[in-house]
Coordinates of C-alpha atoms and ligand atoms in Angstrom, one line a residue:
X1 CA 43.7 70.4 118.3
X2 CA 44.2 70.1 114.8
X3 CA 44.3 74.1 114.4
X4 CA 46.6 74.2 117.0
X5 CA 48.9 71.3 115.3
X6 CA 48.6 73.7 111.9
X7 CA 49.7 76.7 113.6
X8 CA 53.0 74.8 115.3
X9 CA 53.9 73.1 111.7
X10 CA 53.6 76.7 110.4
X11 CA 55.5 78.7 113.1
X12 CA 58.3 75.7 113.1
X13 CA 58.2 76.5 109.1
X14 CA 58.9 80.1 109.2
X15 CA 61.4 79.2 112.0
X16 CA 63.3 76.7 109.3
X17 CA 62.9 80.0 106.6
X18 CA 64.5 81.8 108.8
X19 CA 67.5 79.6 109.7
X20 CA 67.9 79.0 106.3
X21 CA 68.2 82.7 104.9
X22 CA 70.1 83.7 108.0
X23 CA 72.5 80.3 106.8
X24 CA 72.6 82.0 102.8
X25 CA 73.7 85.3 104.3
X26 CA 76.0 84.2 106.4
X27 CA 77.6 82.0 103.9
X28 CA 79.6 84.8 102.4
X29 CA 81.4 85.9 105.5
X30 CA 84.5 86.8 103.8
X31 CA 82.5 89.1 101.4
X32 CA 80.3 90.8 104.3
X33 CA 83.6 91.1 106.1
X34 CA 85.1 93.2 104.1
X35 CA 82.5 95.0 102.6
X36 CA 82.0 96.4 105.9
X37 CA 85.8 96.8 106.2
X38 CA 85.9 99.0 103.4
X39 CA 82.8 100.9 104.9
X40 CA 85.0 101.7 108.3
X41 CA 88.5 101.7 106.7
X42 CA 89.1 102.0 103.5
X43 CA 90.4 99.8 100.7
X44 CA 92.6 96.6 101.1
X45 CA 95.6 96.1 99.6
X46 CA 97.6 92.4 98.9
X47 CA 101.6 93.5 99.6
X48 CA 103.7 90.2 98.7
X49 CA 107.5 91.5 99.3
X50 CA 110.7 89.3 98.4
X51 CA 112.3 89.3 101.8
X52 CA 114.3 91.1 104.2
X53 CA 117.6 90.8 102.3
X54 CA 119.2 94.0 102.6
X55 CA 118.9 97.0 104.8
X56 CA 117.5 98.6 101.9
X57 CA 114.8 96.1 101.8
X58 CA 113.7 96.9 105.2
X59 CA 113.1 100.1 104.2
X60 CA 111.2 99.6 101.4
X61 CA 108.5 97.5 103.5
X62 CA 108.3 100.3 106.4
X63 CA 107.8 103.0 104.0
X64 CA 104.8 100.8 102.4
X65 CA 103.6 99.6 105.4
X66 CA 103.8 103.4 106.9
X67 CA 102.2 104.8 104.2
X68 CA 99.0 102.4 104.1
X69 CA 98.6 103.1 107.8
X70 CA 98.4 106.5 107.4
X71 CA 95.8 106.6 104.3
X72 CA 93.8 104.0 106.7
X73 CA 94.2 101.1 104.4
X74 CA 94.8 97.7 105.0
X75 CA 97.7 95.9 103.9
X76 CA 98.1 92.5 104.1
X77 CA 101.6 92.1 103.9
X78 CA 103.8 88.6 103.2
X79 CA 107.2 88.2 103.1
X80 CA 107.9 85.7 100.7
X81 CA 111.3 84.7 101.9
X82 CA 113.1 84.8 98.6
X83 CA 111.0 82.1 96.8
X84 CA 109.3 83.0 93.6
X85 CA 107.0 80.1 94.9
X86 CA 106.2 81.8 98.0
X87 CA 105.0 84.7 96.6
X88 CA 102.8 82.9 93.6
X89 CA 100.8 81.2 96.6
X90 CA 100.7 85.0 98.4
X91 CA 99.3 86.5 95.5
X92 CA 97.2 83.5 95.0
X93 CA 95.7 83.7 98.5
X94 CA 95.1 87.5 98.1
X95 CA 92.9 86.6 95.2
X96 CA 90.8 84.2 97.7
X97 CA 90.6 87.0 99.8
X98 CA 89.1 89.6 97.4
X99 CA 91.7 92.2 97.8
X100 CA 90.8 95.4 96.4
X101 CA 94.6 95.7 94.5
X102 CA 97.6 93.7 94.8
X103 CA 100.9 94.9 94.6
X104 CA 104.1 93.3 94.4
X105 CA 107.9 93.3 94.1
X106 CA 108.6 90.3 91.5
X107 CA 111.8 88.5 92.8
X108 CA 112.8 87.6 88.9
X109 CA 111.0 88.5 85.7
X110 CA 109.9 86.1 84.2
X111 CA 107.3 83.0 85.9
X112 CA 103.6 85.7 86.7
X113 CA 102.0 85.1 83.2
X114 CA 99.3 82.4 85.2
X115 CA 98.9 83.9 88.2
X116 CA 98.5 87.5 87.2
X117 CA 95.9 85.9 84.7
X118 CA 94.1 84.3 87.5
X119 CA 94.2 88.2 89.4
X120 CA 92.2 89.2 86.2
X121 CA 89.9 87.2 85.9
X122 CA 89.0 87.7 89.9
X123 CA 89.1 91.1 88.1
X124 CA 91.7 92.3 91.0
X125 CA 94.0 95.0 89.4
X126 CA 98.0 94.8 90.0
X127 CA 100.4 97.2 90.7
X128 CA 104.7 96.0 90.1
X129 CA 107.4 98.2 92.6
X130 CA 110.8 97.6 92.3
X131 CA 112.0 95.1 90.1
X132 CA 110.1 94.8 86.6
X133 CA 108.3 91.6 85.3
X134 CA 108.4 90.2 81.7
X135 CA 104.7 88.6 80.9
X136 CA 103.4 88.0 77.2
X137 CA 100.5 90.1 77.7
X138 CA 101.9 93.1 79.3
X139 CA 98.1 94.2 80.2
X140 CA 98.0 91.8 82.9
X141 CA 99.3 94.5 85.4
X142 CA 98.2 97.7 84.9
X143 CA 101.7 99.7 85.7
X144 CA 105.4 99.8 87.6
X145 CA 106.5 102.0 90.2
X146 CA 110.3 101.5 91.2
X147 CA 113.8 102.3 90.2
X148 CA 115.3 102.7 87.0
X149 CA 118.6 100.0 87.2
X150 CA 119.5 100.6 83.9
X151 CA 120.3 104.4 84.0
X152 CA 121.9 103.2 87.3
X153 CA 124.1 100.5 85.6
X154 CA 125.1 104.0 83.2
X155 CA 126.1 105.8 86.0
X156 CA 128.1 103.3 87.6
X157 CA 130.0 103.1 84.0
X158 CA 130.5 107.1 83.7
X159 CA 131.7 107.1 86.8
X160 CA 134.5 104.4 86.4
X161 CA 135.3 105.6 82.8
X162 CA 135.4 109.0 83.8
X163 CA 137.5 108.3 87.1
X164 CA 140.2 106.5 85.2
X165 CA 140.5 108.5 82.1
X166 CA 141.3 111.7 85.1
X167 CA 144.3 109.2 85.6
X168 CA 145.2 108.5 82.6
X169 CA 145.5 112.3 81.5
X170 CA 148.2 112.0 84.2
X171 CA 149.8 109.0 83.8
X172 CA 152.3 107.9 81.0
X173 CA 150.6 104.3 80.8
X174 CA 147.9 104.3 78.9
X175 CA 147.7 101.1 76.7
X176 CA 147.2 99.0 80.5
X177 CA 143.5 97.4 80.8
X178 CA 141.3 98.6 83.5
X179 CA 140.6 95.0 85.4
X180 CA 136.7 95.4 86.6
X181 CA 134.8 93.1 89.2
X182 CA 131.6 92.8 89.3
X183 CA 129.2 91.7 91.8
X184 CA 126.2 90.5 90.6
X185 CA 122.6 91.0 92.6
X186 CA 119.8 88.0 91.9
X187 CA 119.9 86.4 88.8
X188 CA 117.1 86.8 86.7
X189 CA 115.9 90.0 88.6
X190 CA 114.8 92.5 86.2
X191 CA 117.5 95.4 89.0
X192 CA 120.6 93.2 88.4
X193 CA 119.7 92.8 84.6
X194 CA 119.5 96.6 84.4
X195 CA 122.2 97.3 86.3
X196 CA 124.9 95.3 84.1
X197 CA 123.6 96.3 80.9
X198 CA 123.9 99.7 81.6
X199 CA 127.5 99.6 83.0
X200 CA 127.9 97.4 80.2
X201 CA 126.2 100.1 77.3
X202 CA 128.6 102.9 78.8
X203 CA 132.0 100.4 78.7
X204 CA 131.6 98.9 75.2
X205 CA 133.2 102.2 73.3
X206 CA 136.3 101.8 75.9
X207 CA 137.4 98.8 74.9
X208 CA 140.3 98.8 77.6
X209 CA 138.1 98.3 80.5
X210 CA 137.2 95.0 80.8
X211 CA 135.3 92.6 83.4
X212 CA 137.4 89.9 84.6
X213 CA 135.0 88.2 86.9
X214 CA 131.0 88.6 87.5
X215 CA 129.3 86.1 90.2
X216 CA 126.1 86.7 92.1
X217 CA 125.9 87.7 95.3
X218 CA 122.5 87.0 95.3
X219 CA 122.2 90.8 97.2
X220 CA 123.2 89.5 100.1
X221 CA 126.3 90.7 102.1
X222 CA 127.5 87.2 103.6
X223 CA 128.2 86.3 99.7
X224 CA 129.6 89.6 99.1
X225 CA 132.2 88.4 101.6
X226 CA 132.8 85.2 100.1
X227 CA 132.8 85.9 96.9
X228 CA 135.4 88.6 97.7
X229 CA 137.7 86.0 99.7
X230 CA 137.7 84.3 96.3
X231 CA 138.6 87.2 93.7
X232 CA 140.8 88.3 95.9
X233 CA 142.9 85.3 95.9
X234 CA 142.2 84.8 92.0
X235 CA 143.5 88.3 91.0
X236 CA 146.2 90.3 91.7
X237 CA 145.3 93.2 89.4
X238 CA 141.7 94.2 90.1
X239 CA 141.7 97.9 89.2
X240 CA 137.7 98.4 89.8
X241 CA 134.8 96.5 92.0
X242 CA 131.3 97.3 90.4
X243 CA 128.7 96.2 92.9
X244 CA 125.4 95.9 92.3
X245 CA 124.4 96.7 96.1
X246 CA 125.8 97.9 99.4
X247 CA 125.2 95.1 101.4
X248 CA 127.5 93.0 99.0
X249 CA 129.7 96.2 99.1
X250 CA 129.8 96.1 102.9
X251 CA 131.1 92.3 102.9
X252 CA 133.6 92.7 99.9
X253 CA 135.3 96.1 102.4
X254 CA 135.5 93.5 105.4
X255 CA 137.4 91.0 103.2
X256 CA 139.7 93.6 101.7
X257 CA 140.8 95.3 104.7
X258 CA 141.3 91.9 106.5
X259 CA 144.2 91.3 103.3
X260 CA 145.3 94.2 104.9
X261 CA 144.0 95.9 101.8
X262 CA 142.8 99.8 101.1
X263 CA 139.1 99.9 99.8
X264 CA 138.4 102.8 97.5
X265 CA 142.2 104.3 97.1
X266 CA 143.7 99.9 96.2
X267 CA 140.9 99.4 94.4
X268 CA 138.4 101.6 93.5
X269 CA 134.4 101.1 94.5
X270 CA 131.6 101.8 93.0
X271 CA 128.3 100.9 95.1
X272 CA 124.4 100.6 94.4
X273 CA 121.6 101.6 96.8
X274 CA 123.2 104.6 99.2
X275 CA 122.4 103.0 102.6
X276 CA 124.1 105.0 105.4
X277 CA 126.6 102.9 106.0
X278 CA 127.6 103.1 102.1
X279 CA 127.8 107.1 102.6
X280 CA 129.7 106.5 105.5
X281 CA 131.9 103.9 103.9
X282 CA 131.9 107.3 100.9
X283 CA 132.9 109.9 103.9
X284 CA 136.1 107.8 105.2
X285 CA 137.2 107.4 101.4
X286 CA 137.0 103.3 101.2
X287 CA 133.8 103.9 98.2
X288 CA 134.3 106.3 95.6
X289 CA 130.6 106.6 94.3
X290 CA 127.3 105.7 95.5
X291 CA 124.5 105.4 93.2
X292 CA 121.4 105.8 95.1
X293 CA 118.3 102.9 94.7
X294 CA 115.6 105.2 96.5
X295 CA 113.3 102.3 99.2
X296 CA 111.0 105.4 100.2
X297 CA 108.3 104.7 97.7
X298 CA 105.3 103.7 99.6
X299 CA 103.5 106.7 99.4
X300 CA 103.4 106.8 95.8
X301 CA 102.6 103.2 96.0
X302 CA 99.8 103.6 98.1
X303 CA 98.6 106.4 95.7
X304 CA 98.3 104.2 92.7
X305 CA 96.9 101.7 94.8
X306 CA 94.1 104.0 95.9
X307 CA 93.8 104.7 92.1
X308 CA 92.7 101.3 90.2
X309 CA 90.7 100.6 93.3
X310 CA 89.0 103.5 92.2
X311 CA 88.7 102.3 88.5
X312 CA 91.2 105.0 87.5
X313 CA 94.0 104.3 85.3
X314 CA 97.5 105.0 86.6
X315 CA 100.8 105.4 84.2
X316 CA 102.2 102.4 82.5
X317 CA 105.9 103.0 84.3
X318 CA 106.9 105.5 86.7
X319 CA 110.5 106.0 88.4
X320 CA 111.1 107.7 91.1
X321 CA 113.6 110.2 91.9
X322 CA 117.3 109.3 92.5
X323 CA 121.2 110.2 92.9
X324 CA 124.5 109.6 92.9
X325 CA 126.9 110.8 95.2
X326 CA 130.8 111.3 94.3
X327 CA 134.0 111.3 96.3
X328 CA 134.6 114.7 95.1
X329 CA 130.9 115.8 96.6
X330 CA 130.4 118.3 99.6
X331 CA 129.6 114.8 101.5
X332 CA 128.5 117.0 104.4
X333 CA 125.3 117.9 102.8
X334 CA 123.6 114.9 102.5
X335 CA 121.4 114.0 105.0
X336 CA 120.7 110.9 107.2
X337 CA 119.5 108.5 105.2
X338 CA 117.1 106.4 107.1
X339 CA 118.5 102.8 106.3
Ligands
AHR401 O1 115.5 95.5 94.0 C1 116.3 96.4 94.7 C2 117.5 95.8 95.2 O2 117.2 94.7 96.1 C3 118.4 96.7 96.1 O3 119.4 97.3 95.4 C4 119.0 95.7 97.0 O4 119.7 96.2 98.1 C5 117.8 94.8 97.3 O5 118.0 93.8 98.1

């Protein structure tokens, strides 16, 4: 009997031992989960995106998500609405999660210093597309992907200088000032910074063109309209609308041809991000230039991302390829444009 009692105790004991290592292992589901994910599928990747702003946005988030779907990798994608605080607690919860790499588009520069020091120390490498970041230790991302808003800015200010000097080679009046607008994208986003300091580096040896008015739009064309109704009615002599995106663009047309005004031949317009209905806006003659802000970059971002989870280093900055399109361009040949 007593045997028998022993032998109970002792199977109920390596029952307990069981339970109990079955428990430890099972603790770590997240781990085991994607472990095995990364067995089947591939790496993951944490995308935090700013929003669906502009049509150009949109873009920029298909191409991403495309491109991770066809290199079978996971993206766990959140849009963070236009809050800087959305996308700290994004990046935050991809670190819970053990991503493999996180990439994202900083709404403003400055503000990543803490959490891109907790991504290290989870030892989770990060890859920056689009807009740029400015952190005190710049090694806490290991590189940037996007476009390059100050060359843009330039060739927004070449174009205006060189358009109006044409005129002035023609014209008697030359001591008038060339009256600019500006429409400002996001404050404090590393695209809108670049893009007025370049247009701004190209105007300061002509010191006849001067900006009368710059107010954000926040990228957005509802406040492109808006802020149109009101420069409109503040200015009679606006020779020039710099804007640093279409969508604004798009709103400031609406508001001007409801005056009963002519975009592009009243005022002349120079655009940011070459969405079709810019180049369409180009093609009837109400923009005169179109600087393109290329959204297709999710291959190469999936490429780097495919890198550091490898270990591999990737380069420090990278831009990718852009143009501008002029009124005086074959506009025939460019091709559909995809957003
Ligand atoms: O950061 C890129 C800018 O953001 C694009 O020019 C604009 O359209 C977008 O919303």
């Amino acid at each position: 009997m007593i045997h028998k009692n022993r032998q109970i105790s002792k199977q109920f004991c390596i029952l307990i031992f069981i339970i109990l290592i079955y428990c430890l292992v099972g603790c770590s589901p997240q781990k085991k989960k994607l472990s095995q994910f990364e067995e089947d599928h591939g790496i993951i990747v944490g995308f935090s995106q700013i929003g669906a702003e502009s049509a150009w946005r949109t873009c920029n988030t298909r191409s991403v998500q495309d491109a991770a779907a066809e290199r079978g990798v996971q993206l766990v994608y959140d849009n963070a609405e236009q809050k800087q605080e959305n996308q700290i607690k994004a990046l935050r919860s991809f670190i819970a999660y053990q991503v493999d790499v996180i990439v994202f588009v900083p709404i403003v520069t400055d503000g990543w210093d803490n959490v891109l020091q907790e991504a290290r120390d989870a030892g989770i490498p990060v890859l920056v597309t689009d807009r740029k970041i400015d952190v005190a230790d710049p090694s806490l991302y290991a590189g940037f992907i996007g476009t390059d808003s100050l060359k843009e800015g330039r060739n927004a200010g070449l174009f205006v200088v060189s358009k109006f000097e044409n005129a002035r080679e023609h014209s008697a009046e030359t001591d008038d000032y060339i009256n600019i607008v500006e429409l400002f994208g996001t404050e404090g986003s590393s695209v809108a910074n670049g893009r007025a300091e370049g247009f701004r580096e190209v105007l300061k040896d002509h010191p006849q063109y001067r900006i009368i008015y710059s107010k954000s739009g926040d990228f957005l064309r509802s406040k492109g309209y808006e802020l149109a109704v009101e420069f409109l009615d503040m200015y009679e002599d606006i020779d020039v609308i710099y804007s640093h995106n279409d969508g604004m663009t798009l709103g400031v047309i609406e508001a001007m041809e409801e005056r009963g005004l002519r975009p592009g031949k009243d005022i002349v317009i120079v655009t940011i991000d070459a969405q079709q209905a810019a180049i369409d806006a180009l093609r009837e003659g109400k923009v005169n230039c179109v600087i393109e802000c290329n959204p297709k970059t999710g291959p190469e971002i999936i490429k780097l991302a495919e890198r550091l989870a490898a270990g591999e280093s990737i380069p420090r900055v990278q831009y990718v390829h852009e143009e501008v399109f002029y009124e005086t361009d074959d506009l025939s040949l460019i091709a559909p444009r995809g957003y």
